[in-house]
Amino acid sequence: MPSLKLCSSFFLQLIFTLFVFDLANAQGLKVGFYEETCPQAEAVVKKTIVPVIAEAPSLAAPLLRMHFHDCFVRGCDGSVLLNSSTHQAEKDAIPNQSLRGFEVIDRVKTALEKACPGVVSCADILALVARDVVTAIKGPSWQVETGRRDGRVSNISEALANLLSPFANITQLKAGFQQRGLSAKDLVVLSGGHTIGISHCFSFAPRLYNFTGKGDTDPSLDPNYIARLKVKCPPGAVAPIVEMDPGSSKIFDDDYYTMVSKRRGLFHSDASLLDDSETKAYVINHASTLGSASFFEDFGVSMVNMGRVAVLTGKAGEIRKQCALVN
Ligand code: HEM
Ligand SMILES: *[C@@H]1O[C@H](CO)[C@@H](O)[C@H](O)[C@H]1NC(C)=O
Ligand SMILES: *[C@@H]1O[C@H](CO)[C@@H](O)[C@H](O)[C@H]1NC(C)=O
Ligand SMILES: *[C@@H]1O[C@H](CO)[C@@H](O)[C@H](O)[C@H]1NC(C)=O
Ligand SMILES: *[C@@H]1O[C@H](CO)[C@@H](O)[C@H](O)[C@H]1NC(C)=O
Ligand SMILES: CC(=O)N[C@H]1CO[C@H](CO)[C@@H](O)[C@@H]1O
């Protein structure tokens, strides 16, 4: 069970990441970093992304998620994009099995290399694409800080140790965010990213069938919803997929908080947001119809915060020529 492994390595991981992230800082990032070296950079990204998402709106979700997975492992350094070489890369880790859209990132990179060779990092492309896909499906827009450089290391074990489990509880989630300089508010706001996209049954099936290993269900999940999910995910099924926000999984809205407040958050991690007074208050506030304006604004702020995690800037790292390969 990958999730159990994730939990047991949590404290080891805590020590490791505290050390690594302490050395890093976000100095050197700014809005408009490419203004002089590649003034058209952001326009090129947008021009590539808009038609892709118009054609395939379901790609918005994995592309948003990709930036999150990048930032939580070694910081936002494009390491999630690297192919395996002599050893297995982050991409090969089980939580990454469901990442999609690498070819879209490559397409953006190709367009940028044509416009301004060797200037725009793959880590920045992930941050810009995350913004543009959200905007393209009726979500907010925000100003993206740029100036990240690309890392040279991608390691499967680090992905397994650093990505948070969907079975995590609120203590583990808050700690995971805090290690990266992110607050409980960032946690509840960014979890709102689950207003789009899909999940495989294996990411939540134990909640339906064997929550504590006694053939039981997760008491924090609405029993009526459990019955519906069991139809989609029969016992033992891993491959089927379900929408996280049924009916509007391709539109960026604030329905996520309504779902969570009704005890219909798909993951244990979503449900856990009701176990802390601050995150719970945010969920309840945004479950009402009044919520979306402030959620949209908050989402941009928290995405900028996430985009600062352990970045490489200045002379650190490199600007990759191809996002899947170190130079
Ligand atoms: C708080 C901790 C988080 C956990 C434990 C978590 C876990 C997961 C899991 C297990 C999936 C489903 C994978 C699958 O079975 O296919 C998923 C999907 C997704 N996550 Fe998260 N996530 C977290 C935070 C975030 C954040 C911060 C974002 C972005 C801001 C995000 C965006 C997404 C999106 C958009 C999808 C759908 C992907 C698709 O449709 O392919 N998640 N997440
Ligand atoms: C990276 O790996 C993918 C999947 O194996 C492959 O399709 C792609 O061509 C590789 N990219 C490079 C630049 O080698
Ligand atoms: C990957 O990371 C693990 C855990 O930090 C480490 O033990 C291992 O040596 C690394 N592998 C490579 C090839 O660097
Ligand atoms: C969260 O999980 C950890 C590790 O399993 C456990 O030690 C802790 O008591 C749990 N916290 C809550 C609030 O359930
Ligand atoms: C439920 O979990 C327990 C403990 O991990 C395991 O022994 C048992 O086989 C599981 N039951 C099912 C139906 O998967
Ligand atoms: C997109 C990607 O590289 N997915 C890989 C994730 O890891 C599994 C193995 O655990 C590979 O089979 C996938 O190709």
XYZ file of C-alpha atoms and ligand atoms in Angstrom:
440
model
C 0.000 0.000 0.000
C 1.815 3.171 -1.110
C -0.149 5.349 1.310
C 1.027 3.431 4.357
C 4.609 3.736 3.233
C 4.083 7.463 2.854
C 2.800 7.708 6.413
C 5.552 5.672 8.034
C 8.341 7.636 6.397
C 6.786 10.874 7.532
C 9.131 11.702 10.420
C 12.270 10.769 8.539
C 11.025 12.977 5.787
C 10.330 15.812 8.218
C 13.942 15.908 9.336
C 15.187 15.691 5.768
C 12.976 18.422 4.382
C 13.489 20.800 7.293
C 17.175 20.640 6.472
C 16.803 20.998 2.708
C 14.180 23.725 2.680
C 15.982 25.757 5.301
C 18.812 26.376 2.862
C 16.511 27.684 0.214
C 14.746 30.982 -0.180
C 12.647 32.762 -2.711
C 15.019 35.660 -3.345
C 15.441 36.425 -6.981
C 11.861 35.737 -8.049
C 9.818 38.616 -9.377
C 6.852 39.347 -11.574
C 8.117 40.077 -15.090
C 11.552 38.477 -14.655
C 11.778 37.937 -18.435
C 10.711 41.482 -19.344
C 14.111 42.219 -20.884
C 15.476 38.832 -21.817
C 12.287 37.453 -23.367
C 9.472 39.999 -23.316
C 7.087 37.713 -25.178
C 7.610 34.758 -22.802
C 4.266 34.899 -21.009
C 2.361 35.569 -24.228
C 4.000 32.556 -25.869
C 2.933 30.333 -22.963
C -0.628 31.605 -23.061
C -0.873 31.302 -26.835
C 0.196 27.670 -26.621
C -2.031 26.767 -23.670
C -5.349 28.382 -24.616
C -6.052 26.209 -27.689
C -4.823 23.066 -25.925
C -7.286 23.558 -23.058
C -10.095 24.619 -25.407
C -9.621 21.297 -27.158
C -9.014 19.184 -24.045
C -10.328 20.907 -20.894
C -9.572 17.833 -18.786
C -5.847 18.524 -19.201
C -6.126 21.628 -17.020
C -6.271 19.530 -13.846
C -3.118 17.430 -14.300
C -1.204 20.514 -15.445
C -2.186 22.406 -12.290
C -1.287 19.384 -10.198
C 2.104 19.068 -11.894
C 3.269 22.411 -10.479
C 2.196 21.263 -6.992
C 4.099 17.988 -7.343
C 7.116 19.862 -8.624
C 7.155 22.314 -5.715
C 6.733 19.706 -2.984
C 9.725 17.628 -4.061
C 13.064 19.534 -4.031
C 11.167 22.796 -4.468
C 9.822 24.300 -7.701
C 12.797 23.320 -9.851
C 11.229 21.387 -12.713
C 12.509 18.095 -11.282
C 9.123 16.453 -11.841
C 9.701 16.797 -15.590
C 12.996 14.914 -15.746
C 13.053 11.478 -17.303
C 14.749 8.596 -15.561
C 18.418 8.267 -16.458
C 20.761 6.027 -14.495
C 18.164 5.867 -11.743
C 14.400 6.248 -11.472
C 13.052 9.794 -11.463
C 10.195 11.432 -9.529
C 7.986 10.696 -12.515
C 8.271 6.985 -11.818
C 6.861 7.236 -8.307
C 3.409 5.827 -7.717
C 1.770 9.185 -6.917
C 3.013 10.348 -10.305
C 1.460 7.539 -12.267
C -1.530 9.743 -12.854
C 0.359 12.870 -13.904
C -0.432 13.772 -17.488
C 0.300 16.557 -19.898
C 4.099 16.324 -20.149
C 3.784 16.734 -23.905
C 2.013 20.070 -23.361
C 4.943 21.335 -21.299
C 7.301 20.172 -24.070
C 5.227 22.033 -26.619
C 5.450 25.256 -24.607
C 9.189 24.769 -24.159
C 9.683 24.257 -27.889
C 7.801 27.483 -28.635
C 9.865 29.377 -26.064
C 13.165 27.979 -27.315
C 12.226 29.234 -30.750
C 11.398 32.713 -29.419
C 14.263 33.061 -26.912
C 16.707 30.137 -26.862
C 18.048 29.117 -23.462
C 16.243 31.775 -21.452
C 13.042 30.488 -19.837
C 13.297 27.684 -17.280
C 11.079 24.620 -17.212
C 10.286 25.370 -13.552
C 8.876 28.758 -14.603
C 6.948 27.149 -17.438
C 5.175 24.940 -14.879
C 4.230 27.994 -12.786
C 2.960 29.952 -15.807
C 1.070 26.994 -17.232
C -0.611 26.341 -13.864
C -1.958 29.899 -13.923
C -3.005 29.806 -17.565
C -4.884 26.512 -17.342
C -6.863 27.708 -14.323
C -7.770 30.956 -16.070
C -8.750 29.033 -19.199
C -11.424 27.053 -17.319
C -13.129 30.084 -15.778
C -10.893 30.285 -12.728
C -8.965 33.295 -11.447
C -5.849 34.834 -12.896
C -2.873 36.089 -10.896
C 0.557 37.520 -11.484
C 3.156 34.770 -11.571
C 6.594 35.415 -10.166
C 9.344 34.090 -12.425
C 13.116 33.683 -12.267
C 13.275 30.051 -11.146
C 16.064 27.888 -12.495
C 15.985 24.186 -13.212
C 17.417 21.511 -10.952
C 19.569 18.637 -12.128
C 18.272 15.909 -9.822
C 15.100 13.875 -9.825
C 14.832 10.891 -7.531
C 11.919 8.482 -7.109
C 12.544 8.022 -3.378
C 12.257 11.729 -2.743
C 8.876 11.861 -4.468
C 7.640 8.963 -2.354
C 8.903 10.618 0.813
C 7.725 14.157 0.110
C 4.356 13.991 -1.585
C 1.520 14.070 0.897
C -0.730 11.057 1.107
C -4.450 11.332 0.368
C -4.851 9.376 3.611
C -2.998 12.012 5.638
C -4.682 13.631 8.627
C -4.812 17.345 9.384
C -1.703 17.267 11.599
C 0.361 15.698 8.834
C -1.022 18.049 6.195
C -0.349 21.179 8.225
C 3.150 19.958 9.024
C 3.844 19.186 5.369
C 2.809 22.663 4.361
C 4.579 24.338 7.258
C 7.885 22.671 6.359
C 7.645 24.491 3.071
C 6.761 27.842 4.569
C 3.077 27.420 3.751
C 0.280 28.131 6.204
C -2.922 26.365 7.209
C -4.711 28.921 5.057
C -2.550 27.968 2.063
C -3.477 24.342 2.780
C -7.224 24.914 2.767
C -7.070 27.313 -0.191
C -4.837 25.150 -2.381
C -6.842 22.038 -1.562
C -9.553 23.920 -3.462
C -7.590 22.813 -6.553
C -9.622 19.615 -6.113
C -12.573 21.479 -7.597
C -11.273 20.149 -10.911
C -10.060 16.810 -12.115
C -10.365 13.158 -11.418
C -9.075 10.502 -9.090
C -8.436 6.823 -9.440
C -10.281 4.528 -7.061
C -7.073 3.484 -5.328
C -6.604 6.972 -3.916
C -9.659 6.637 -1.673
C -10.956 3.013 -1.889
C -9.920 2.087 1.684
C -12.394 4.739 2.875
C -15.150 2.677 1.269
C -14.083 -0.834 2.206
C -11.331 -1.188 4.761
C -10.637 2.050 6.525
C -8.879 0.723 9.627
C -8.227 -2.789 8.328
C -11.433 -4.178 9.859
C -13.583 -4.076 6.754
C -15.031 -0.760 7.903
C -15.797 2.549 6.169
C -14.449 6.014 6.944
C -16.929 7.570 9.405
C -16.010 11.053 8.131
C -17.476 10.241 4.685
C -21.225 10.679 4.044
C -22.724 7.137 3.954
C -24.947 8.056 0.991
C -21.905 9.203 -0.896
C -20.081 5.998 0.050
C -22.887 4.012 -1.572
C -22.518 6.010 -4.787
C -18.745 5.725 -4.818
C -18.953 1.954 -4.298
C -20.867 1.673 -7.563
C -18.057 3.440 -9.378
C -15.312 1.645 -7.479
C -16.253 -2.007 -6.878
C -14.096 -3.920 -4.355
C -10.542 -4.284 -5.590
C -10.966 -1.936 -8.532
C -8.038 0.414 -8.920
C -8.280 1.695 -12.463
C -11.703 3.371 -12.657
C -11.764 7.120 -12.222
C -14.251 9.444 -10.564
C -14.677 13.190 -10.756
C -13.647 14.941 -7.552
C -16.321 17.615 -7.986
C -19.004 15.672 -9.876
C -20.723 17.650 -12.600
C -18.245 20.524 -12.727
C -14.902 18.789 -12.705
C -13.723 20.778 -15.719
C -14.750 24.181 -14.370
C -12.760 26.007 -11.752
C -15.335 27.064 -9.147
C -15.704 26.883 -5.358
C -17.928 23.785 -5.239
C -15.090 21.948 -3.548
C -15.925 23.603 -0.239
C -19.593 22.680 -0.540
C -18.558 19.069 -1.121
C -16.191 19.020 1.845
C -18.740 20.693 4.131
C -21.250 17.964 3.208
C -18.676 15.299 4.148
C -18.215 14.446 0.490
C -14.582 15.363 0.091
C -13.119 12.456 -1.862
C -9.870 11.995 0.036
C -9.298 11.610 3.730
C -7.038 14.666 3.344
C -10.005 16.695 2.054
C -12.220 15.555 4.920
C -9.467 16.397 7.421
C -9.893 20.080 6.664
C -12.897 19.894 8.984
C -10.647 18.772 11.880
C -8.943 22.104 12.470
C -10.758 25.246 13.538
C -9.063 27.542 11.016
C -9.362 25.296 7.967
C -12.891 24.302 8.989
C -13.987 27.937 9.217
C -12.670 28.542 5.709
C -14.518 25.511 4.328
C -17.794 26.525 5.959
C -17.511 30.150 4.808
C -16.819 29.165 1.243
C -19.492 26.485 1.113
C -22.016 29.297 0.872
C -22.753 31.120 -2.369
C -20.900 34.170 -1.088
C -17.568 32.429 -1.246
C -16.151 32.373 -4.732
C -14.823 35.903 -5.067
C -12.581 35.636 -2.039
C -11.589 32.056 -2.884
C -10.447 33.182 -6.313
C -8.344 35.951 -4.836
C -6.961 33.660 -2.122
C -6.098 30.976 -4.658
C -3.816 33.321 -6.604
C -2.070 34.427 -3.406
C -1.505 30.858 -2.241
C -0.297 29.728 -5.669
C 2.320 32.480 -5.550
C 3.321 31.273 -2.075
C 3.583 27.691 -3.309
C 5.633 28.844 -6.300
C 8.309 30.186 -3.933
C 9.088 26.885 -2.256
C 12.822 26.139 -2.283
C 13.419 27.707 -5.669
C 16.789 27.853 -7.396
C 17.632 31.374 -8.562
C 20.589 33.471 -9.662
C 23.402 31.178 -10.758
C 22.041 28.031 -9.143
C 20.840 25.208 -11.369
C 20.510 25.733 -15.098
C 18.068 26.605 -17.862
C 17.307 23.254 -19.424
C 17.178 23.001 -23.189
C 14.677 20.167 -22.985
C 12.463 19.822 -19.958
C 12.869 16.061 -19.704
C 16.682 16.142 -19.735
C 19.437 17.892 -17.834
C 21.758 19.800 -20.166
C -3.061 18.828 0.387
C -2.520 17.721 -0.061
C -2.945 17.039 -1.316
C -3.155 15.712 -1.459
C -2.989 14.652 -0.397
C -3.566 15.486 -2.822
C -3.849 14.249 -3.360
C -4.347 14.035 -4.623
C -4.682 12.749 -5.169
C -4.504 11.427 -4.449
C -5.192 12.935 -6.406
C -5.767 11.884 -7.351
C -4.714 11.135 -8.098
C -5.346 9.984 -8.835
O -5.752 9.017 -8.179
O -5.475 10.048 -10.070
C -5.170 14.347 -6.654
C -5.613 14.933 -7.810
C -5.504 16.278 -8.063
N -4.913 17.219 -7.259
Fe -4.343 16.964 -5.348
N -3.607 16.676 -3.478
C -3.233 17.660 -2.606
C -3.100 18.997 -2.890
C -3.278 19.545 -4.137
C -2.908 20.888 -4.509
C -2.183 21.879 -3.607
C -3.283 21.053 -5.799
C -3.136 22.267 -6.678
C -3.256 23.497 -6.261
C -3.912 19.825 -6.225
C -4.484 19.617 -7.457
C -4.995 18.416 -7.894
C -5.697 18.267 -9.155
C -6.038 19.379 -10.118
C -6.007 16.916 -9.273
C -6.715 16.235 -10.450
C -5.698 15.672 -11.408
C -6.293 15.048 -12.670
O -7.454 15.295 -13.018
O -5.551 14.294 -13.334
N -3.861 18.924 -5.204
N -4.645 14.989 -5.558
C 11.099 11.174 -21.800
O 10.386 9.969 -21.570
C 9.169 9.863 -22.292
C 8.427 8.631 -21.814
O 9.268 7.532 -21.746
C 9.494 9.831 -23.791
O 8.298 9.773 -24.542
C 10.250 11.116 -24.158
O 10.631 11.066 -25.503
C 11.468 11.290 -23.262
N 12.027 12.595 -23.553
C 13.301 12.786 -23.927
C 13.679 14.171 -24.251
O 14.089 11.882 -23.973
C 17.679 9.126 -3.960
O 17.301 9.570 -2.672
C 17.494 8.606 -1.656
C 16.873 9.114 -0.383
O 17.230 10.437 -0.122
C 18.987 8.309 -1.530
O 19.218 7.340 -0.532
C 19.497 7.812 -2.877
O 20.895 7.622 -2.830
C 19.163 8.777 -4.000
N 19.488 8.161 -5.276
C 20.281 8.745 -6.172
C 20.539 7.988 -7.420
O 20.769 9.843 -5.996
C -2.178 11.830 12.478
O -1.395 10.726 12.118
C -0.236 10.544 12.904
C 0.593 9.435 12.288
O -0.189 8.296 12.039
C -0.668 10.258 14.348
O 0.493 10.110 15.155
C -1.505 11.419 14.847
O -2.006 11.132 16.138
C -2.677 11.694 13.916
N -3.320 12.931 14.307
C -4.630 13.087 14.303
C -5.141 14.435 14.690
O -5.397 12.193 13.991
C -8.450 -5.153 5.247
O -7.216 -4.770 5.820
C -6.645 -5.785 6.629
C -5.437 -5.205 7.337
O -4.602 -4.532 6.443
C -6.323 -6.980 5.750
O -5.751 -8.001 6.546
C -7.581 -7.469 5.068
O -7.276 -8.506 4.171
C -8.272 -6.348 4.332
N -9.539 -6.773 3.822
C -9.902 -6.630 2.561
C -11.265 -7.119 2.198
O -9.154 -6.120 1.712
C 3.926 9.969 -16.347
C 4.811 8.932 -15.835
O 6.004 8.970 -16.011
N 4.223 7.933 -15.174
C 4.972 6.851 -14.614
C 4.745 6.818 -13.115
O 5.369 5.706 -12.563
C 4.971 4.439 -13.083
C 5.714 3.360 -12.333
O 5.523 3.485 -10.962
C 5.219 4.357 -14.580
O 4.710 3.150 -15.088
C 4.524 5.541 -15.251
O 4.839 5.547 -16.625
